[in-house]
mmCIF file of C-alpha atoms in Angstrom:
data_model
loop_
_atom_site.group_PDB
_atom_site.id
_atom_site.type_symbol
_atom_site.label_atom_id
_atom_site.label_comp_id
_atom_site.label_asym_id
_atom_site.label_seq_id
_atom_site.Cartn_x
_atom_site.Cartn_y
_atom_site.Cartn_z
ATOM 1 C CA VAL A 1 -0.631 -6.754 -15.870
ATOM 2 C CA ARG A 2 -2.273 -3.339 -15.790
ATOM 3 C CA ASP A 3 -5.398 -4.770 -17.460
ATOM 4 C CA TYR A 4 -5.915 -7.180 -14.545
ATOM 5 C CA ALA A 5 -4.306 -5.757 -11.389
ATOM 6 C CA LYS A 6 -4.981 -2.559 -9.460
ATOM 7 C CA PRO A 7 -2.528 -0.573 -7.326
ATOM 8 C CA GLY A 8 -2.166 -2.302 -3.973
ATOM 9 C CA ASP A 9 -3.002 -5.802 -5.252
ATOM 10 C CA LEU A 10 -0.645 -8.568 -4.145
ATOM 11 C CA VAL A 11 0.864 -9.962 -7.363
ATOM 12 C CA VAL A 12 3.444 -12.662 -8.076
ATOM 13 C CA ALA A 13 5.254 -12.621 -11.430
ATOM 14 C CA ARG A 14 7.295 -15.394 -13.037
ATOM 15 C CA GLY A 15 9.849 -14.864 -15.755
ATOM 16 C CA THR A 16 13.479 -14.103 -16.429
ATOM 17 C CA LEU A 17 15.592 -11.170 -15.279
ATOM 18 C CA LYS A 18 17.973 -9.327 -17.577
ATOM 19 C CA GLN A 19 20.547 -6.913 -16.187
ATOM 20 C CA GLY A 20 21.854 -4.049 -18.259
ATOM 21 C CA SER A 21 23.376 -0.603 -18.098
ATOM 22 C CA PHE A 22 23.639 2.611 -20.087
ATOM 23 C CA GLU A 23 25.275 6.036 -19.821
ATOM 24 C CA LYS A 24 23.150 9.050 -18.875
ATOM 25 C CA ASP A 25 24.688 12.484 -18.388
ATOM 26 C CA GLY A 26 28.126 10.901 -18.041
ATOM 27 C CA GLU A 27 27.043 8.471 -15.314
ATOM 28 C CA LYS A 28 26.445 4.757 -15.638
ATOM 29 C CA VAL A 29 22.848 3.708 -14.904
ATOM 30 C CA TYR A 30 22.118 0.066 -14.083
ATOM 31 C CA THR A 31 18.824 -1.593 -15.014
ATOM 32 C CA VAL A 32 17.006 -4.842 -14.286
ATOM 33 C CA ASP A 33 14.211 -5.902 -16.658
ATOM 34 C CA LEU A 34 11.643 -8.619 -15.960
ATOM 35 C CA ASN A 35 10.459 -10.560 -18.994
ATOM 36 C CA CYS A 36 7.207 -11.831 -17.491
ATOM 37 C CA ASP A 37 5.984 -15.255 -18.645
ATOM 38 C CA ASP A 38 2.917 -15.263 -16.382
ATOM 39 C CA PHE A 39 1.559 -13.662 -13.228
ATOM 40 C CA SER A 40 -1.060 -14.326 -10.569
ATOM 41 C CA ILE A 41 -3.081 -11.961 -8.413
ATOM 42 C CA LEU A 42 -2.898 -13.383 -4.896
ATOM 43 C CA ALA A 43 -5.060 -10.795 -3.103
ATOM 44 C CA SER A 44 -6.977 -7.684 -4.080
ATOM 45 C CA ALA A 45 -6.283 -4.393 -2.365
ATOM 46 C CA LYS A 46 -8.753 -3.312 0.283
ATOM 47 C CA PRO A 47 -11.105 -0.513 -0.714
ATOM 48 C CA ASP A 48 -10.662 2.681 1.304
ATOM 49 C CA THR A 49 -13.119 2.231 4.182
ATOM 50 C CA SER A 50 -12.187 4.753 6.825
ATOM 51 C CA GLU A 51 -15.402 4.075 8.831
ATOM 52 C CA THR A 52 -14.871 0.289 8.971
ATOM 53 C CA ASP A 53 -12.664 -1.355 11.583
ATOM 54 C CA GLU A 54 -9.728 -3.059 9.858
ATOM 55 C CA ALA A 55 -10.002 -6.157 12.077
ATOM 56 C CA ASP A 56 -13.489 -6.877 10.700
ATOM 57 C CA THR A 57 -12.446 -6.826 7.028
ATOM 58 C CA ALA A 58 -10.120 -9.465 5.621
ATOM 59 C CA PRO A 59 -8.730 -9.035 2.104
ATOM 60 C CA GLU A 60 -10.564 -11.054 -0.501
ATOM 61 C CA THR A 61 -8.298 -13.657 -2.087
ATOM 62 C CA GLN A 62 -8.482 -14.353 -5.782
ATOM 63 C CA LYS A 63 -6.158 -15.904 -8.297
ATOM 64 C CA GLN A 64 -5.935 -14.981 -11.954
ATOM 65 C CA THR A 65 -3.326 -16.184 -14.368
ATOM 66 C CA ALA A 66 -2.551 -14.471 -17.650
ATOM 67 C CA LYS A 67 -0.267 -15.968 -20.245
ATOM 68 C CA ARG A 68 1.879 -13.805 -22.496
ATOM 69 C CA LYS A 69 0.706 -13.833 -26.114
#
């Protein structure tokens, strides 16, 4: 995902969730892992344009799909 998406991009991921847990410093820590089968970028993040009125700039929509190798 990091090769395609930037921070702030709207992304949807499809896959399976796996719950787990482990002990750290005597306390139980719970985890949820996503095994991603594919993802799509729904919208790119807006560039930082402090001089531009937000109402005049709509986010550009694009869709990219990457399959796991």
